[in-house]
Short mmCIF file of C-alpha atoms and ligand atoms in Angstrom, two decimals:
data_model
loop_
_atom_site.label_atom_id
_atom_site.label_comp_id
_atom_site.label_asym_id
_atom_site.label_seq_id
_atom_site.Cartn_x
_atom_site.Cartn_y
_atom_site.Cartn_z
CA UNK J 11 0.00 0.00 0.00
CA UNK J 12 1.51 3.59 -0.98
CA UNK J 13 1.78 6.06 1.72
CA UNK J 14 -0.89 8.42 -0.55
CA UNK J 15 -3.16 5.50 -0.78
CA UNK J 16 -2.86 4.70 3.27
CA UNK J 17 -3.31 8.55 3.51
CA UNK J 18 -6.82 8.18 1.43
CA UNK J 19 -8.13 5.04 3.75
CA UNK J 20 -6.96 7.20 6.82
CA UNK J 21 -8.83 10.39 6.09
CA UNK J 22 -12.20 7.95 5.43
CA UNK J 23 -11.98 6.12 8.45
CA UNK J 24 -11.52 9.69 10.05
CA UNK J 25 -14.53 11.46 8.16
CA UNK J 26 -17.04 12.81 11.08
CA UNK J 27 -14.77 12.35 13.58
CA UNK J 28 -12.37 14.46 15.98
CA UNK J 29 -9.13 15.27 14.75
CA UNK J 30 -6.46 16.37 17.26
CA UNK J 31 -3.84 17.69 15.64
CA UNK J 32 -0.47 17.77 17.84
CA UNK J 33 2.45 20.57 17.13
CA UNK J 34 6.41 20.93 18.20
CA UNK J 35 8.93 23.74 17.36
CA UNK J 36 9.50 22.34 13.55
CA UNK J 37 6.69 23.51 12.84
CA UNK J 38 7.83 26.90 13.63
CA UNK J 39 11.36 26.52 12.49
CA UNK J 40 10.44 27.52 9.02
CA UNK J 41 8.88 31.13 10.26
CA UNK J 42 12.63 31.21 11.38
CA UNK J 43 12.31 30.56 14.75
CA UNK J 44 15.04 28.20 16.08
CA UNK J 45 14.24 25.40 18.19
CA UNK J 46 15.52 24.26 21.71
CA UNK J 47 17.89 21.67 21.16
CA UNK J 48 19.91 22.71 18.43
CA UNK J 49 23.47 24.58 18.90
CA UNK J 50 21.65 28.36 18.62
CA UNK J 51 19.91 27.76 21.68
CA UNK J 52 22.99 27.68 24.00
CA UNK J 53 22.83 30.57 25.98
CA UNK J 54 25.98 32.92 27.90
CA UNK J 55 25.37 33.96 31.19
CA UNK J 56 28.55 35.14 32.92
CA UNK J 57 31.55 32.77 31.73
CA UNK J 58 29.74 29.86 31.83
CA UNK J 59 27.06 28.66 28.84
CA UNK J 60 23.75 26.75 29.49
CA UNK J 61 21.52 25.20 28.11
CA UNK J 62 17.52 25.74 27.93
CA UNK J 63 16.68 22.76 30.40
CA UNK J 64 19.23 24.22 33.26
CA UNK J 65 17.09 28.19 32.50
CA UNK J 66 14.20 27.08 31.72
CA UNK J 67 13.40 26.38 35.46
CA UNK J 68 11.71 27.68 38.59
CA UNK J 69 14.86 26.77 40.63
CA UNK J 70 17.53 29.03 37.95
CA UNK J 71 14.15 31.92 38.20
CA UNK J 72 14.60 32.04 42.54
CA UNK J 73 18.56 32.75 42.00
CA UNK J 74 18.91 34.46 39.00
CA UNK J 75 15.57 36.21 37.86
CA UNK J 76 16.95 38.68 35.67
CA UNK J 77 19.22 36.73 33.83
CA UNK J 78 15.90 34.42 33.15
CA UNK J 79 14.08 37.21 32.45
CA UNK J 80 16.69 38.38 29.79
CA UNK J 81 16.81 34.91 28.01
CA UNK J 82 12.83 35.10 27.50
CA UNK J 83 12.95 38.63 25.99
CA UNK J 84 15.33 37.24 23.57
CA UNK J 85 13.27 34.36 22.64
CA UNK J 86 10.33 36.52 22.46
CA UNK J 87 11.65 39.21 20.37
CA UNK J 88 12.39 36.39 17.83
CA UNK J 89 8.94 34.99 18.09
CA UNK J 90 7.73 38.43 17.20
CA UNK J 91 9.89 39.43 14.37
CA UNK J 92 8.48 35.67 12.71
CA UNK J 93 5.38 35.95 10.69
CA UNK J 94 3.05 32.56 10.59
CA UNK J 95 4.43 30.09 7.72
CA UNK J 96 2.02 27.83 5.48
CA UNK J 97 2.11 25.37 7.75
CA UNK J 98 0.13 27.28 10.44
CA UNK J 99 -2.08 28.70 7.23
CA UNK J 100 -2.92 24.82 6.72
CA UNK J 101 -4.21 24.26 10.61
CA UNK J 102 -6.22 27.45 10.37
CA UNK J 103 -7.83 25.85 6.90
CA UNK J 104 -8.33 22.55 9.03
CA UNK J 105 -10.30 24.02 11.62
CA UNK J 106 -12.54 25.84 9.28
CA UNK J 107 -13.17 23.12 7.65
CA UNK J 108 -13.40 20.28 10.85
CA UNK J 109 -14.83 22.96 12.94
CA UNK J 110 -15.78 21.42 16.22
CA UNK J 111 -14.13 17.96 14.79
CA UNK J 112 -10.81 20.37 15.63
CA UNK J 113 -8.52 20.03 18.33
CA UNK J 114 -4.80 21.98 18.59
CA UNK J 115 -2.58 21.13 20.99
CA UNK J 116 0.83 22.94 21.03
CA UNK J 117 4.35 22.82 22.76
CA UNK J 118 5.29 25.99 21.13
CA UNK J 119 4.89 29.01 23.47
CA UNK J 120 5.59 31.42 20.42
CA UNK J 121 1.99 32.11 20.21
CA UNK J 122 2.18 31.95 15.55
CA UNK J 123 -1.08 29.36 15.90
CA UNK J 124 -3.03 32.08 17.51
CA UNK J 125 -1.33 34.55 15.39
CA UNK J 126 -2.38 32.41 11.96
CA UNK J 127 -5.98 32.59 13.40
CA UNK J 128 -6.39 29.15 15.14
CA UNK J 129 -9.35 29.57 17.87
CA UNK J 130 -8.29 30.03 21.78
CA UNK J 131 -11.18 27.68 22.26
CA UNK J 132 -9.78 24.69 20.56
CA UNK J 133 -6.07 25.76 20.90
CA UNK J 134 -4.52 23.93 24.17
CA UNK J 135 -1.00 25.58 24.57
CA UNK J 136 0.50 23.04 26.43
CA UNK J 137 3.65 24.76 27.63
CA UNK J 138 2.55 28.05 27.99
CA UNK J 139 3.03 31.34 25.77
CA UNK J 140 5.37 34.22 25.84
CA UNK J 141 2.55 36.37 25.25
CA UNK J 142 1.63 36.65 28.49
CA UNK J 143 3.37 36.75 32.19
CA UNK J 144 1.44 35.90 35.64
CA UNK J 145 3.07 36.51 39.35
CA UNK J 146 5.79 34.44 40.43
CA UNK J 147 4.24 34.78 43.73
CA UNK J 148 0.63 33.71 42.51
CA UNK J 149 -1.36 36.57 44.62
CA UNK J 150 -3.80 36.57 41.71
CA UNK J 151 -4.21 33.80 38.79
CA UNK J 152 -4.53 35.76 35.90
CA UNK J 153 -2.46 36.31 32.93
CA UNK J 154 -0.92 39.70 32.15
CA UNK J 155 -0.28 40.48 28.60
CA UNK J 156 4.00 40.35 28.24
CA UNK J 157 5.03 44.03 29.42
CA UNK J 158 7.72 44.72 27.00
CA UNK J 159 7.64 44.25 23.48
CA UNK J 160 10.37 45.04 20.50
CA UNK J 161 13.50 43.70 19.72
CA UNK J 162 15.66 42.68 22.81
CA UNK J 163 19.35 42.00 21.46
CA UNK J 164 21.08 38.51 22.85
CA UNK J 165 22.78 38.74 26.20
CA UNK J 166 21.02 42.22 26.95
CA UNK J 167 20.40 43.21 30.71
CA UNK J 168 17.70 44.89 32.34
CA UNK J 169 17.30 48.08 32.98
CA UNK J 170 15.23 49.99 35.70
CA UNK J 171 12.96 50.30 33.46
CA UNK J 172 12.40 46.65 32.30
CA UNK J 173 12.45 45.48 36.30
CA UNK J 174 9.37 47.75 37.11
CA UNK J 175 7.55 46.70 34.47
CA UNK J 176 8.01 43.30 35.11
CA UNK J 177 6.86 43.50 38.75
CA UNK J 178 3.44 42.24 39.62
CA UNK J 179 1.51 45.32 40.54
CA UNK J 180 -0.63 44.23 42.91
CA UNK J 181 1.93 42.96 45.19
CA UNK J 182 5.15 43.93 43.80
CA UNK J 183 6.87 40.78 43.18
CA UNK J 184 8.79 39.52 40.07
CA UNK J 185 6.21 38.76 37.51
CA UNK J 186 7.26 35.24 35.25
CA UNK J 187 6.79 34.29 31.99
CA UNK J 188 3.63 32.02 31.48
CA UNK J 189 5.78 29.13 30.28
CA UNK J 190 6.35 25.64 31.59
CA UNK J 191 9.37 25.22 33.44
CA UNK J 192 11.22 21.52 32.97
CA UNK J 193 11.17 21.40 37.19
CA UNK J 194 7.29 21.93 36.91
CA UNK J 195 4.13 20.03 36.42
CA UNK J 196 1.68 20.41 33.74
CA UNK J 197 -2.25 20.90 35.09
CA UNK J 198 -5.17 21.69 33.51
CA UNK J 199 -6.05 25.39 34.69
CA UNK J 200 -2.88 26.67 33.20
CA UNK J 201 -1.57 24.25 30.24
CA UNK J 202 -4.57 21.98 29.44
CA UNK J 203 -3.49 18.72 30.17
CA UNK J 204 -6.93 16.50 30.92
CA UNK J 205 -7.98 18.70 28.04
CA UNK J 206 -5.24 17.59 25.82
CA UNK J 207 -5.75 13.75 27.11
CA UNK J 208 -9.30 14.01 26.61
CA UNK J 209 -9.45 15.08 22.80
CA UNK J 210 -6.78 12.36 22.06
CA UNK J 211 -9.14 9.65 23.97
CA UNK J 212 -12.14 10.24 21.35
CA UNK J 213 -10.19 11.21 18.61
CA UNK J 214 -10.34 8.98 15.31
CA UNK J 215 -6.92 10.67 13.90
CA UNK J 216 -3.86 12.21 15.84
CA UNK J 217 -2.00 14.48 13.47
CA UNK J 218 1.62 15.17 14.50
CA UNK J 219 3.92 18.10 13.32
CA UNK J 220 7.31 18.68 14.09
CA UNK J 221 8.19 17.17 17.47
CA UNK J 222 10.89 15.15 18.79
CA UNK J 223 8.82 13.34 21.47
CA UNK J 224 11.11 14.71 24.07
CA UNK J 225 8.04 15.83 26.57
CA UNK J 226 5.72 13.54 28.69
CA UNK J 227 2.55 14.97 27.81
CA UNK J 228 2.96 14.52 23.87
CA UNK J 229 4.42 10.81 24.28
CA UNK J 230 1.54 10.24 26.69
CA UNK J 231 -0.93 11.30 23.42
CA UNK J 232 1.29 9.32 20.95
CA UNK J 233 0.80 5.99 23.19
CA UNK J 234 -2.98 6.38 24.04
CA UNK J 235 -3.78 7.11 20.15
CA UNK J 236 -1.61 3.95 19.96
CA UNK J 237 -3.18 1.91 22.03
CA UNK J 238 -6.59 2.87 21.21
CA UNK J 239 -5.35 1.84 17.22
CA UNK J 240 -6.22 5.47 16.29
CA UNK J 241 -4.59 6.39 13.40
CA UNK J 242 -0.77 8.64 13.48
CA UNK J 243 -0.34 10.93 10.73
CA UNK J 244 3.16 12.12 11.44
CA UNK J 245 5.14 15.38 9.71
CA UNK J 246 8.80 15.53 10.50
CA UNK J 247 11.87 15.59 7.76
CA UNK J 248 13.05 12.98 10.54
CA UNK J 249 12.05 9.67 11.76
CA UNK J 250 11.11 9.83 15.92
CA UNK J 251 9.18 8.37 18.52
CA UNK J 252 5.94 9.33 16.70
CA UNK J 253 6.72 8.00 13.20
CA UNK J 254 7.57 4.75 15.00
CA UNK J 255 3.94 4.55 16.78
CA UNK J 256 2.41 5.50 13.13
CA UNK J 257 4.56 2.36 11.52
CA UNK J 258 1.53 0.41 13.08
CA UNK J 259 -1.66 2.37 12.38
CA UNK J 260 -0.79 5.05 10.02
CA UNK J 261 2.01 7.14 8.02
CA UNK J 262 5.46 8.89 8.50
CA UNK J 263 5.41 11.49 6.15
CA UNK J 264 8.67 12.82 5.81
CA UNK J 265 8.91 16.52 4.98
CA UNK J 266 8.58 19.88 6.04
CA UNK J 267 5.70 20.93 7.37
CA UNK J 268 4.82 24.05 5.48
CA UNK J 269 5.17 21.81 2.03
CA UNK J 270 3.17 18.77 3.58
CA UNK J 271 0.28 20.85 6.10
CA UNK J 272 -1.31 22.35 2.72
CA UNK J 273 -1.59 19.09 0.56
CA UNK J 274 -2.66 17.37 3.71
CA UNK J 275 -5.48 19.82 4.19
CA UNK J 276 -6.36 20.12 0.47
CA UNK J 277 -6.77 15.73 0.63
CA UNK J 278 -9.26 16.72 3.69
CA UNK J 279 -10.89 18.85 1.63
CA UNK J 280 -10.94 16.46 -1.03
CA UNK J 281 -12.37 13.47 1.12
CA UNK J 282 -15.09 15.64 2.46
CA UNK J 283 -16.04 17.23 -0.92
CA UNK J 284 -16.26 13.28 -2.55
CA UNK J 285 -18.36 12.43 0.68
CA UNK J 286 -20.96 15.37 0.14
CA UNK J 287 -21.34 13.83 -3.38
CA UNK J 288 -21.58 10.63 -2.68
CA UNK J 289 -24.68 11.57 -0.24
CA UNK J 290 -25.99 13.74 -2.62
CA UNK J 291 -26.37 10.97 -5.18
N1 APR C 319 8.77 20.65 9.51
C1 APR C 319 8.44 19.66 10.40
N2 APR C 319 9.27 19.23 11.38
C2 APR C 319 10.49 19.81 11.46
C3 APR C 319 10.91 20.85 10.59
C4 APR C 319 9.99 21.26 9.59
N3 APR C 319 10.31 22.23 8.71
N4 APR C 319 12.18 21.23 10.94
C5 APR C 319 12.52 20.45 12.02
N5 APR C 319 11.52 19.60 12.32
C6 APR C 319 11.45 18.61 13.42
C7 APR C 319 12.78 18.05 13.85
O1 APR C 319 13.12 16.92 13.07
C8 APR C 319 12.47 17.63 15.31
O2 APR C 319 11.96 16.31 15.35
O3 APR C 319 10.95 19.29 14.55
C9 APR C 319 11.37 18.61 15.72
C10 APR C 319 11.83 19.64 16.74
O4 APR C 319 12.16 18.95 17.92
P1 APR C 319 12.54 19.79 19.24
O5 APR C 319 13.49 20.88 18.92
O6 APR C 319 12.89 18.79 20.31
O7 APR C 319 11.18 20.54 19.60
P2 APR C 319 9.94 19.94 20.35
O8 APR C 319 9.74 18.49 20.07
O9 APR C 319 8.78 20.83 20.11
O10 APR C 319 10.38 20.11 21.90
C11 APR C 319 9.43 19.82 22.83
O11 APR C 319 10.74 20.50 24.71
O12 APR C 319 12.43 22.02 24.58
C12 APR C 319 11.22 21.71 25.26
O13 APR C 319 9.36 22.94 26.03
C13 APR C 319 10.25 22.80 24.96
O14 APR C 319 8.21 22.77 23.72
C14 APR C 319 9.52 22.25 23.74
C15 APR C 319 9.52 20.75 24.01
#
């Protein structure tokens, strides 16, 4: 069987059905936005170089706040300068056309699939975005919109300026960026997670775009769509955990996502189109 024909049986045994689809930072790395692990996302502080799991932590936030602080401004003012790529265009198309059928569920905290026009509603960012800050202290809940915006050069330090604004105002402590940390715990009020586990448990097709599997929460999606023999559409240039689980119940397709997303979407469109005439007649 040819991966385009599996592809055709796949999007029939998924027509009226929910369709989560499941994104990582490749699908962002064509909007130019580099992702974690590779060698641009070492970071100076001092003499010393880390990496994003030793910053990206409550426990490197308690001792060195601003140096955190100045890491996520960088990221952010990346984020910012990248527009959406086709790729997100395609998952916009999808939901139009799904509608409720539609679930999102993101690692990337660069906020492009609410940018592209994805809903909030049925958009579960699962680590976070750098849109938005809340207190580090937690004396209220809610999410601030980020402070500061504009381009924030590498290795930059705050000023007096940038430390006032990114003080809670109702009680004066450091605000934080609403990310994950890697020493924290997802939950639902904040990232989604029953939410996310949920939409994969009565979904008929898990979609997966650019991810290395190197999270709990996406793994724990990959292996319940698994297990319930729902079928893995996964979008990576590279084989990984995911195109593994899709050997047995659906397809690698090996690409980028912003050349693979639109002909994926235009074969939904297809299968749906062929379905209205086939009730027609
Ligand atoms: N299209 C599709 N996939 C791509 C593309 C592309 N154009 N370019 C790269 N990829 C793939 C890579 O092959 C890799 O498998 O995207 C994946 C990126 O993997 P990671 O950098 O590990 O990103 P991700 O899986 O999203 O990381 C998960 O871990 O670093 C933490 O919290 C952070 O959200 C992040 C999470």
């Amino acid at each position: 069987m040819t991966a385009a024909s599996k592809l055709q049986a796949i999007l029939e045994r998924a027509r009226g059905a929910r369709v989560v689809v499941l994104t990582g930072a490749g699908i962002s790395a064509e909007s130019g936005i580099p992702t974690f692990r590779g060698p641009e996302g070492l970071w100076t502080i001092g003499s010393r170089e880390y990496q994003p799991q030793e910053i990206a932590t409550w426990g490197f936030f308690e001792r060195q706040p601003d140096a955190v602080w100045s890491w996520y401004l960088y990221r952010r003012s990346i984020c910012q300068q990248a527009q959406p790529n086709a790729g997100h265009r395609a998952l916009v198309d999808l939901e139009t056309l799904l509608q409720d059928r539609f679930r999102l569920v993101t690692q990337n905290v660069d906020g492009l699939h609410l940018r592209a026009g994805n809903s909030a509603e049925r958009t579960y960012s699962i680590h976070g975005n750098l849109d938005f800050a809340r207190c580090a202290a937690e004396c209220v809940n809610e999410l601030v919109p980020m402070p500061l915006h504009g381009a924030w050069a590498r290795g930059c330090t705050l000023g007096p300026r940038e430390r006032e604004a990114l003080h809670c105002r109702h009680c004066g402590s450091w605000l934080r960026p609403h990310v994950l940390w890697f020493d924290e715990t997802y939950d639902e009020p904040r990232y989604r997670y029953e939410s996310s586990i949920g939409a994969v448990s009565d979904a008929a097709l898990l979609i997966v775009v650019g991810t290395s599997g190197a999270t709990t929460l996406p793994m724990q999606m990959g292996m319940i769509a698994a297990n319930r023999g729902v079928a893995i559409i996964d979008v990576n240039p590279e084989t990984n955990p995911f195109s593994r689980l899709a050997q047995a119940a659906g397809v690698h397709v090996a690409g980028p996502a912003a050349r693979v997303l639109p002909e994926l979407v235009r074969a939904f469109r297809a299968s749906a189109d062929a379905d209205r005439q086939r009730r027609r007649s």
